[in-house]
Structures are given as structure tokens and as C-alpha cells.
PDB file of C-alpha atoms in Angstrom:
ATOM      1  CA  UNK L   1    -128.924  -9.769  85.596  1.00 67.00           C
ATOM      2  CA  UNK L   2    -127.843 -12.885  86.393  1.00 84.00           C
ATOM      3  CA  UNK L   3    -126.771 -15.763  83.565  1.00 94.00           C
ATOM      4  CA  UNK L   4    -129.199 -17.892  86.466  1.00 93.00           C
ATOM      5  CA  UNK L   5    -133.071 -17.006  84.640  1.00 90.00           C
ATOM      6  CA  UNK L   6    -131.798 -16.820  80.792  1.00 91.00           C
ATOM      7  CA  UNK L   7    -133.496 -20.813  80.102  1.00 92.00           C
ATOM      8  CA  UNK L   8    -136.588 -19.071  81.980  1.00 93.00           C
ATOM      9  CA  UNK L   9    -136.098 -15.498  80.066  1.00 90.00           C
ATOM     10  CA  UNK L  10    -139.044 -14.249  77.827  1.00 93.00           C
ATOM     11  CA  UNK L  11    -141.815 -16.814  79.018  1.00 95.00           C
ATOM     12  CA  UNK L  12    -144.026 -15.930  82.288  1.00 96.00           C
ATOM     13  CA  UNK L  13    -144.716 -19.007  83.177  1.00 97.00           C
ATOM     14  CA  UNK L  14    -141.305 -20.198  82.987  1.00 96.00           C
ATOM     15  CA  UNK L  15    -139.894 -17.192  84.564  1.00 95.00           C
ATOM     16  CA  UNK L  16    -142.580 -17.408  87.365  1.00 95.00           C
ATOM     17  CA  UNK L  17    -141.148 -21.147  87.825  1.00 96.00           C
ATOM     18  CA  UNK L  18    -137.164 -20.007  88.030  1.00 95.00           C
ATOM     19  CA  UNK L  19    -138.410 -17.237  90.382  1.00 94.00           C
ATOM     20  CA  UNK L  20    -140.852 -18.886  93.228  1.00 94.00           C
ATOM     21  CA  UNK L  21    -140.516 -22.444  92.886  1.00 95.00           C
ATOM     22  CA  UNK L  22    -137.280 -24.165  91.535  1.00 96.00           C
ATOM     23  CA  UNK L  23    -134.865 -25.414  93.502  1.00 96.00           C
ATOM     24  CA  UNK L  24    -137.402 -24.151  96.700  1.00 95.00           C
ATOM     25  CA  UNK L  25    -137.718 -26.489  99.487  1.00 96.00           C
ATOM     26  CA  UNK L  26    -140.955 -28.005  99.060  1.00 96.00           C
ATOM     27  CA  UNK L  27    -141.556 -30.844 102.124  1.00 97.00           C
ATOM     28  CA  UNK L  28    -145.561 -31.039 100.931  1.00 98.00           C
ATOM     29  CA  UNK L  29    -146.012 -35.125  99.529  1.00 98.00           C
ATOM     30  CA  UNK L  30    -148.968 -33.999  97.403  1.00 98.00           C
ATOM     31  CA  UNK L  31    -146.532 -30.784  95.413  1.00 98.00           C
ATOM     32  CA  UNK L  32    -143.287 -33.611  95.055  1.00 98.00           C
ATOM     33  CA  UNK L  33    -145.715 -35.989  93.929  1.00 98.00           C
ATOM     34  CA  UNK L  34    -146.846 -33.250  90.953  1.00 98.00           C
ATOM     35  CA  UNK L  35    -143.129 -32.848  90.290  1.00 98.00           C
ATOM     36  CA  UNK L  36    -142.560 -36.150  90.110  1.00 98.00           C
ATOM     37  CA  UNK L  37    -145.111 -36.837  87.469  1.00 98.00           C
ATOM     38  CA  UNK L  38    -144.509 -33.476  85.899  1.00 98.00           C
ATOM     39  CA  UNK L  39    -140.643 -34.153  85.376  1.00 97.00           C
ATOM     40  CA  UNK L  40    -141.887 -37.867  83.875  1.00 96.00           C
ATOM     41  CA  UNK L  41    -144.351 -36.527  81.353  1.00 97.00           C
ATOM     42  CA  UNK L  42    -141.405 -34.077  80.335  1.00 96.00           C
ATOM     43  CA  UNK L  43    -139.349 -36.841  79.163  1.00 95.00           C
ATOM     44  CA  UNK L  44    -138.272 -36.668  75.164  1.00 93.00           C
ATOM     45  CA  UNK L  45    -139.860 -33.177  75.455  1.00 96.00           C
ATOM     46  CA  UNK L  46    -138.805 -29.873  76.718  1.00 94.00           C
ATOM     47  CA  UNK L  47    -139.506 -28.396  80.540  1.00 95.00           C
ATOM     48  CA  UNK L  48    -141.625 -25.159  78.511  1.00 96.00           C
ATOM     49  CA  UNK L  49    -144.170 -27.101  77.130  1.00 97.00           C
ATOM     50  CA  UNK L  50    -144.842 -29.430  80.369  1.00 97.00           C
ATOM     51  CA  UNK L  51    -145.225 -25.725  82.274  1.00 97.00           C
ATOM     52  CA  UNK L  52    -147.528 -24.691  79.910  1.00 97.00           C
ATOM     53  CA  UNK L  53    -149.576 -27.604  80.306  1.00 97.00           C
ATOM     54  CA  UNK L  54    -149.339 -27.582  84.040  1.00 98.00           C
ATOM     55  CA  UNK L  55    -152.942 -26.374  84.610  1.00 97.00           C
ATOM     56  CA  UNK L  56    -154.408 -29.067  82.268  1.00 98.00           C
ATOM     57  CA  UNK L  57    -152.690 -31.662  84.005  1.00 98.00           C
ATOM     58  CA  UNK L  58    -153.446 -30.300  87.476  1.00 98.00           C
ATOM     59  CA  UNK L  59    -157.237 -30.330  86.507  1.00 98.00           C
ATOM     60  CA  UNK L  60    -156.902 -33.842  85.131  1.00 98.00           C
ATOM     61  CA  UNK L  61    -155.286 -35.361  87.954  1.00 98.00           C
ATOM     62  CA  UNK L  62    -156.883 -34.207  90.977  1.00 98.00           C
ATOM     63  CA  UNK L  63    -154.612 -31.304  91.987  1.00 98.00           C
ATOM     64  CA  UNK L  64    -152.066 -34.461  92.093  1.00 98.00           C
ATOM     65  CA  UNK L  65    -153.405 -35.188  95.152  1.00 98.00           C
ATOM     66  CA  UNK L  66    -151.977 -38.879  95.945  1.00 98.00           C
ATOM     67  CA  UNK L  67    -154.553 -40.559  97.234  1.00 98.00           C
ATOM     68  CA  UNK L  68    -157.168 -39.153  94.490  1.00 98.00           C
ATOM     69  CA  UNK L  69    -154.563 -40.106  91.988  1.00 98.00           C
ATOM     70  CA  UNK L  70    -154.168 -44.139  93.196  1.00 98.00           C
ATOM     71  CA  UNK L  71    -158.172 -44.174  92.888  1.00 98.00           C
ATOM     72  CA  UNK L  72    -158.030 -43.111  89.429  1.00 98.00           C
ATOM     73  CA  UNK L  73    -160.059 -45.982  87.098  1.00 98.00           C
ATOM     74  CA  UNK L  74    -158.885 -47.366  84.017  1.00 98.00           C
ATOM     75  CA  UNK L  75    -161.978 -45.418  82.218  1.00 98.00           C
ATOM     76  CA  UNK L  76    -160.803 -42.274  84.127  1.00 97.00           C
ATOM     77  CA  UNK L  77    -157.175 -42.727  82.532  1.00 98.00           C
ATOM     78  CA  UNK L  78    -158.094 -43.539  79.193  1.00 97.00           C
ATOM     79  CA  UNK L  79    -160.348 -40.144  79.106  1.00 97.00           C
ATOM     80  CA  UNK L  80    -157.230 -39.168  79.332  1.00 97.00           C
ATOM     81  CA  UNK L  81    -156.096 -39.447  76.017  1.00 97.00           C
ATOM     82  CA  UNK L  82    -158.139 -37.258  74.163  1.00 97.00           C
ATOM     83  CA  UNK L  83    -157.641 -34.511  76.803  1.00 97.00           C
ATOM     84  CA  UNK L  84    -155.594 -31.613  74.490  1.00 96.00           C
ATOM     85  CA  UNK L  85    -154.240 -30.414  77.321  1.00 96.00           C
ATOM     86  CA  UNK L  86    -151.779 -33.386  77.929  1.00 97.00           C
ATOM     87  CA  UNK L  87    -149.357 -35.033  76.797  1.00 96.00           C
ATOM     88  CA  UNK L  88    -151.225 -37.717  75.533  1.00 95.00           C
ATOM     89  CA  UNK L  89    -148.885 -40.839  75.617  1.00 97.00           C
ATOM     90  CA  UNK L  90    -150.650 -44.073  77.890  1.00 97.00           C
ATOM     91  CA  UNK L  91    -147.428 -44.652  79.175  1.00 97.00           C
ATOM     92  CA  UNK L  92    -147.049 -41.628  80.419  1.00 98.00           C
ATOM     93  CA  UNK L  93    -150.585 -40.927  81.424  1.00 98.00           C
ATOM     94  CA  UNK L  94    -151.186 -44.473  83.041  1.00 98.00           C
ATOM     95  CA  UNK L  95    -147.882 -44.111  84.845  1.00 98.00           C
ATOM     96  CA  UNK L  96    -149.799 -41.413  87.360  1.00 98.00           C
ATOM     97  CA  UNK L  97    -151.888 -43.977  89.252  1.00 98.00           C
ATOM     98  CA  UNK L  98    -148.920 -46.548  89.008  1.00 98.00           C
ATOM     99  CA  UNK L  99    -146.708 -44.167  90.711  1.00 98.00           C
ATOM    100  CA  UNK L 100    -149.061 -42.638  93.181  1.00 98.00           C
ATOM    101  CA  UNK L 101    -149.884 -46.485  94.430  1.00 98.00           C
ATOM    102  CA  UNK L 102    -146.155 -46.762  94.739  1.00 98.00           C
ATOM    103  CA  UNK L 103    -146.059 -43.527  96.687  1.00 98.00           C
ATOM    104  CA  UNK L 104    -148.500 -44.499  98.896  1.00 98.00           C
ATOM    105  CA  UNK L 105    -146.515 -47.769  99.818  1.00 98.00           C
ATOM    106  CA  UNK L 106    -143.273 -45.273 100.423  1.00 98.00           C
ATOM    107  CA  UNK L 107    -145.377 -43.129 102.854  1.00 98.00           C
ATOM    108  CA  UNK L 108    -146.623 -46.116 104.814  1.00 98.00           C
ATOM    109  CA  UNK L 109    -142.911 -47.099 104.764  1.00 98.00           C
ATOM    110  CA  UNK L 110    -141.457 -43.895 105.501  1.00 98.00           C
ATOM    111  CA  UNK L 111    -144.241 -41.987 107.364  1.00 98.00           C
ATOM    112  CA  UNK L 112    -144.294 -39.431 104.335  1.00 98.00           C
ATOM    113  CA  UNK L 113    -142.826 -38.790 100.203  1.00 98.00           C
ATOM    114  CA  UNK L 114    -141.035 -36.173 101.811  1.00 98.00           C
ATOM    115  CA  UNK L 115    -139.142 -38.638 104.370  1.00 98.00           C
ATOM    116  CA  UNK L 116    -138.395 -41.192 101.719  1.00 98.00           C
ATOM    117  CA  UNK L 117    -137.145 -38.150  99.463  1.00 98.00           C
ATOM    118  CA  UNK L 118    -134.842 -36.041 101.860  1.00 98.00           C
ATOM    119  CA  UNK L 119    -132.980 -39.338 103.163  1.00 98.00           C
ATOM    120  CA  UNK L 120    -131.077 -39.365  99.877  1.00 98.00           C
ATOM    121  CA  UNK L 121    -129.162 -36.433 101.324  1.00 97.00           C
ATOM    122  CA  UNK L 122    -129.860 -36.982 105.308  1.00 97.00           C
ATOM    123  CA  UNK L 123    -131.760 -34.163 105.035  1.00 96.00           C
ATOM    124  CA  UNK L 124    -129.593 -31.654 103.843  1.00 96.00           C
ATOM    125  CA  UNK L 125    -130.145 -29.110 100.581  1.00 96.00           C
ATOM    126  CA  UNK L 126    -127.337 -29.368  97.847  1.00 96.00           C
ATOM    127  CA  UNK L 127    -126.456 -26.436  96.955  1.00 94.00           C
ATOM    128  CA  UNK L 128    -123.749 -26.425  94.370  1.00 87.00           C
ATOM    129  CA  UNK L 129    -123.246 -22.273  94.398  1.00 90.00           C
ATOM    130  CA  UNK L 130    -122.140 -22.409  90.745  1.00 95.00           C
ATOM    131  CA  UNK L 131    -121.045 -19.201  89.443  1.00 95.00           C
ATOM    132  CA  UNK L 132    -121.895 -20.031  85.425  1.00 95.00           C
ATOM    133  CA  UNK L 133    -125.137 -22.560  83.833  1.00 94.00           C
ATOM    134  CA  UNK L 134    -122.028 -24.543  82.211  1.00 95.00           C
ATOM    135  CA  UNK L 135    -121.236 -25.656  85.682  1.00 96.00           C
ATOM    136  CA  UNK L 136    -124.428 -26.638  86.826  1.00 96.00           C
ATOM    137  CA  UNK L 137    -124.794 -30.810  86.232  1.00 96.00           C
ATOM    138  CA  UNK L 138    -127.468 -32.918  84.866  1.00 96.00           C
ATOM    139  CA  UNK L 139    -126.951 -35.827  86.977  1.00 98.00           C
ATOM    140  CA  UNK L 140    -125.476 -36.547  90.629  1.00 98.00           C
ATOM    141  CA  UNK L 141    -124.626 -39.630  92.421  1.00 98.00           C
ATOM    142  CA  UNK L 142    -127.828 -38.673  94.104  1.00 98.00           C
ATOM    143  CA  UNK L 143    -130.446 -38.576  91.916  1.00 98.00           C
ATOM    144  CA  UNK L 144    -128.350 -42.102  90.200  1.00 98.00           C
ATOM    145  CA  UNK L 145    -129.638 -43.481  93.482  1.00 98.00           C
ATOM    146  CA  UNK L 146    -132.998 -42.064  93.868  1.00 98.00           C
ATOM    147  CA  UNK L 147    -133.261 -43.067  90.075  1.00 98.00           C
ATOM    148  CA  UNK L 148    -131.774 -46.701  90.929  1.00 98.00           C
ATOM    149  CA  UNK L 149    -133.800 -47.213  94.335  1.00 98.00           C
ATOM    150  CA  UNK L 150    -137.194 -45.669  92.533  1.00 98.00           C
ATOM    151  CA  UNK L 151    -136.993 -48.195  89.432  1.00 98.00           C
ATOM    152  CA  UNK L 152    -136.931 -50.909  92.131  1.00 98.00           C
ATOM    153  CA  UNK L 153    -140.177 -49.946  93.561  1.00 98.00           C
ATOM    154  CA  UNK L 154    -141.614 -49.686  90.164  1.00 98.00           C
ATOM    155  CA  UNK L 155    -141.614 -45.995  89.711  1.00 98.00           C
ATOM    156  CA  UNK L 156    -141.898 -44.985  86.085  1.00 97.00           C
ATOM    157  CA  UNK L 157    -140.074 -42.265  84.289  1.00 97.00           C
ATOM    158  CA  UNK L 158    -137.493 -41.533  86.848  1.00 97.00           C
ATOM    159  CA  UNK L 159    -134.029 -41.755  85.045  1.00 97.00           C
ATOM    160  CA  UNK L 160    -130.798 -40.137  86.746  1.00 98.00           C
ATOM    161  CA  UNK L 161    -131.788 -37.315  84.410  1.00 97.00           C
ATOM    162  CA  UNK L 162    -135.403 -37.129  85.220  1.00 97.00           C
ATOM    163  CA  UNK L 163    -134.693 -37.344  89.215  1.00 98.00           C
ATOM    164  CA  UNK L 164    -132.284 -34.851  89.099  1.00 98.00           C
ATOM    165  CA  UNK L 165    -134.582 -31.930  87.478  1.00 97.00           C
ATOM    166  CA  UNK L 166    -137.025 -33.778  89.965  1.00 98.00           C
ATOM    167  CA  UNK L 167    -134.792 -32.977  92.973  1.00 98.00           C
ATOM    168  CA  UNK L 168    -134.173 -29.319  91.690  1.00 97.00           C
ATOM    169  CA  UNK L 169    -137.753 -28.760  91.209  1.00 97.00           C
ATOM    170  CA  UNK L 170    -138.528 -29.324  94.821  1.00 98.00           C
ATOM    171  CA  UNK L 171    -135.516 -27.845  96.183  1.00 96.00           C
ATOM    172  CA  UNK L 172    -133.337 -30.907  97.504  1.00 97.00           C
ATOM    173  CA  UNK L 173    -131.088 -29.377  95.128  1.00 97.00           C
ATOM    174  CA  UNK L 174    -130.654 -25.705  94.338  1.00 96.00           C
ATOM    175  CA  UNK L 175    -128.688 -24.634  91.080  1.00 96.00           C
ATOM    176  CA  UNK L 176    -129.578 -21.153  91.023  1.00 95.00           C
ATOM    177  CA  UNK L 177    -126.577 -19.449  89.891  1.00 95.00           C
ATOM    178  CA  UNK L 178    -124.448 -17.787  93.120  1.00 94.00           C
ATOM    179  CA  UNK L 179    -125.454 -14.470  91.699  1.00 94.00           C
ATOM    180  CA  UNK L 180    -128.889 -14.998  91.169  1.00 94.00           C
ATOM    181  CA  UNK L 181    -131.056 -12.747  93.237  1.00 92.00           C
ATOM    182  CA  UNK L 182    -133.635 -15.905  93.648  1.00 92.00           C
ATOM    183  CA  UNK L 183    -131.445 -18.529  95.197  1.00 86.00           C
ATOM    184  CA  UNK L 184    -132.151 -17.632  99.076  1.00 76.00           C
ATOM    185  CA  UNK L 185    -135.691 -16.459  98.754  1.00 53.00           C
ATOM    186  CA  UNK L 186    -137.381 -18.442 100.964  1.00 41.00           C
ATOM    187  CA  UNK L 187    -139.171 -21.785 100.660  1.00 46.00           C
ATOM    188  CA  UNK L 188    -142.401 -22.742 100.461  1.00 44.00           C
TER     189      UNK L 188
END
């Protein structure tokens, strides 16, 4: 087995993720806008216990649908806090409607999330074909300026860190390991 699923080893849910949707192209604005607020909530914490709340959050936040998400009321968000289910941090929680406003001005930009996203790379999957996990990077000089061009427009959470889990998790990059039987199943 390859060294590619041992973060994901053990866990269902995580080794569901590694399996069927990291690093799988994804072009769907609503599912990168998820990721995007996903990988921000995830930030001082681990990846496991985001997935595990994944459900909680997608019930909370209207499926992440964009649109449903910019609508969001200040009394809708602050119900928010007391939801279990989330990581309840304002910041964090409040940071969904900010960012789905802001995605909403990228689309009307851009003509779509997916657009704005994919022209980081000219529409072309990294795919670094690493052959151990020591290999594989945190950080590129892309998601530096995805990171750098999102904090412009106001987009919260999205360090070079952040962006570049964000950009694996809908498949602009793929790090599965060049042995991994799950790298070149196909996308989504």
C-alpha cells in the first residue's frame, strides 16, 4: 500500500476524503466555495476534526451554496455559535457570508469561482508525482499568489498554507503519491 493514504489511514471519513475527493478536479463554484471555507475553519486545528464536522457545517450553511450563504443575516450567523457541530469561533463563522459576498463579486468578474481559481495555473493541474509524503510541499508560489491576490479582495482565512490544502482539496493540485492507486481516478 502506498505511503500516499497513511495521514487518511484508520478514519472513514478521512480515508473516504484521500480516496474520492482530494486532489480531484472539482470545476463546481458551490463545492470550491465549501473547500474554501472548510480549509479556513481548519486553521489552528487539524484537517480530521473539520471532516468530521463536515455534515454540521454543510447543514448550517446551506449546502455552501454561494448565493444562500451571502444572504445569511447577522441573527442567522450568531445562531451559529451555539451550534456543537462547529467550530464555534465568530471569526471564523462570520467569515462565510464575508467570503461568499466576495465570491460573488469574483464570479461577476470572472464569469465563475472556478475561472478566477484555475487562472492561477492557466488552467492546468499540478501534479508534482512525488514518490514519498516528505516530498510533497506545504506551500507553492501558487497558492502565495492566490493567498496574496485573495487577501486583497478581502477573503478571510486564506494564508499560503490554507490556499494550498485549498488547491489540493479541489484538485488544482494533486499530491497523491506516484504510487498511489487513487491519483488518476477520475474527477468529479
Amino acid at each position: 500500500m502506498s505511503e500516499c493514504r497513511a495521514w487518511s489511514a484508520g478514519d472513514p471519513i478521512l480515508e473516504d476524503y484521500h480516496d474520492h475527493e482530494w486532489c480531484k478536479i472539482n470545476h463546481d463554484d458551490d463545492f470550491q466555495f465549501m473547500m474554501l471555507c472548510l480549509e479556513g475553519a481548519s486553521v489552528g486545528l487539524s484537517w480530521q476534526i473539520i471532516m468530521h464536522k463536515k455534515e454540521a457545517y454543510c447543514a448550517a450553511f446551506h449546502d455552501f451554496r454561494i448565493d444562500a450563504c451571502a444572504a445569511m443575516t447577522d441573527e442567522e450567523l450568531e445562531s451559529q455559535l451555539t451550534n456543537t457541530g462547529l467550530i464555534r469561533n465568530r471569526n471564523k463563522i462570520f467569515s462565510v457570508r464575508k467570503n461568499a459576498r466576495i465570491v460573488q463579486q469574483i464570479q461577476k468578474e470572472f464569469g465563475s469561482f472556478d475561472s478566477y481559481l484555475w487562472g492561477f495555473t492557466n488552467g492546468r493541474q499540478i501534479d508534482g508525482c512525488w514518490k514519498t509524503p516528505a516530498q510533497v510541499p506545504t506551500v507553492s508560489d501558487v497558492s502565495i499568489a492566490m493567498s496574496k491576490d485573495m487577501k486583497k479582495r478581502g477573503i478571510a482565512f486564506v494564508g499560503p498554507v490554507i490556499t494550498y490544502s485549498f488547491l489540493q482539496s479541489i484538485g488544482i493540485v494533486n499530491d497523491h503519491l506516484a504510487d498511489c492507486e487513487y491519483r488518476s481516478r477520475s474527477s468529479r
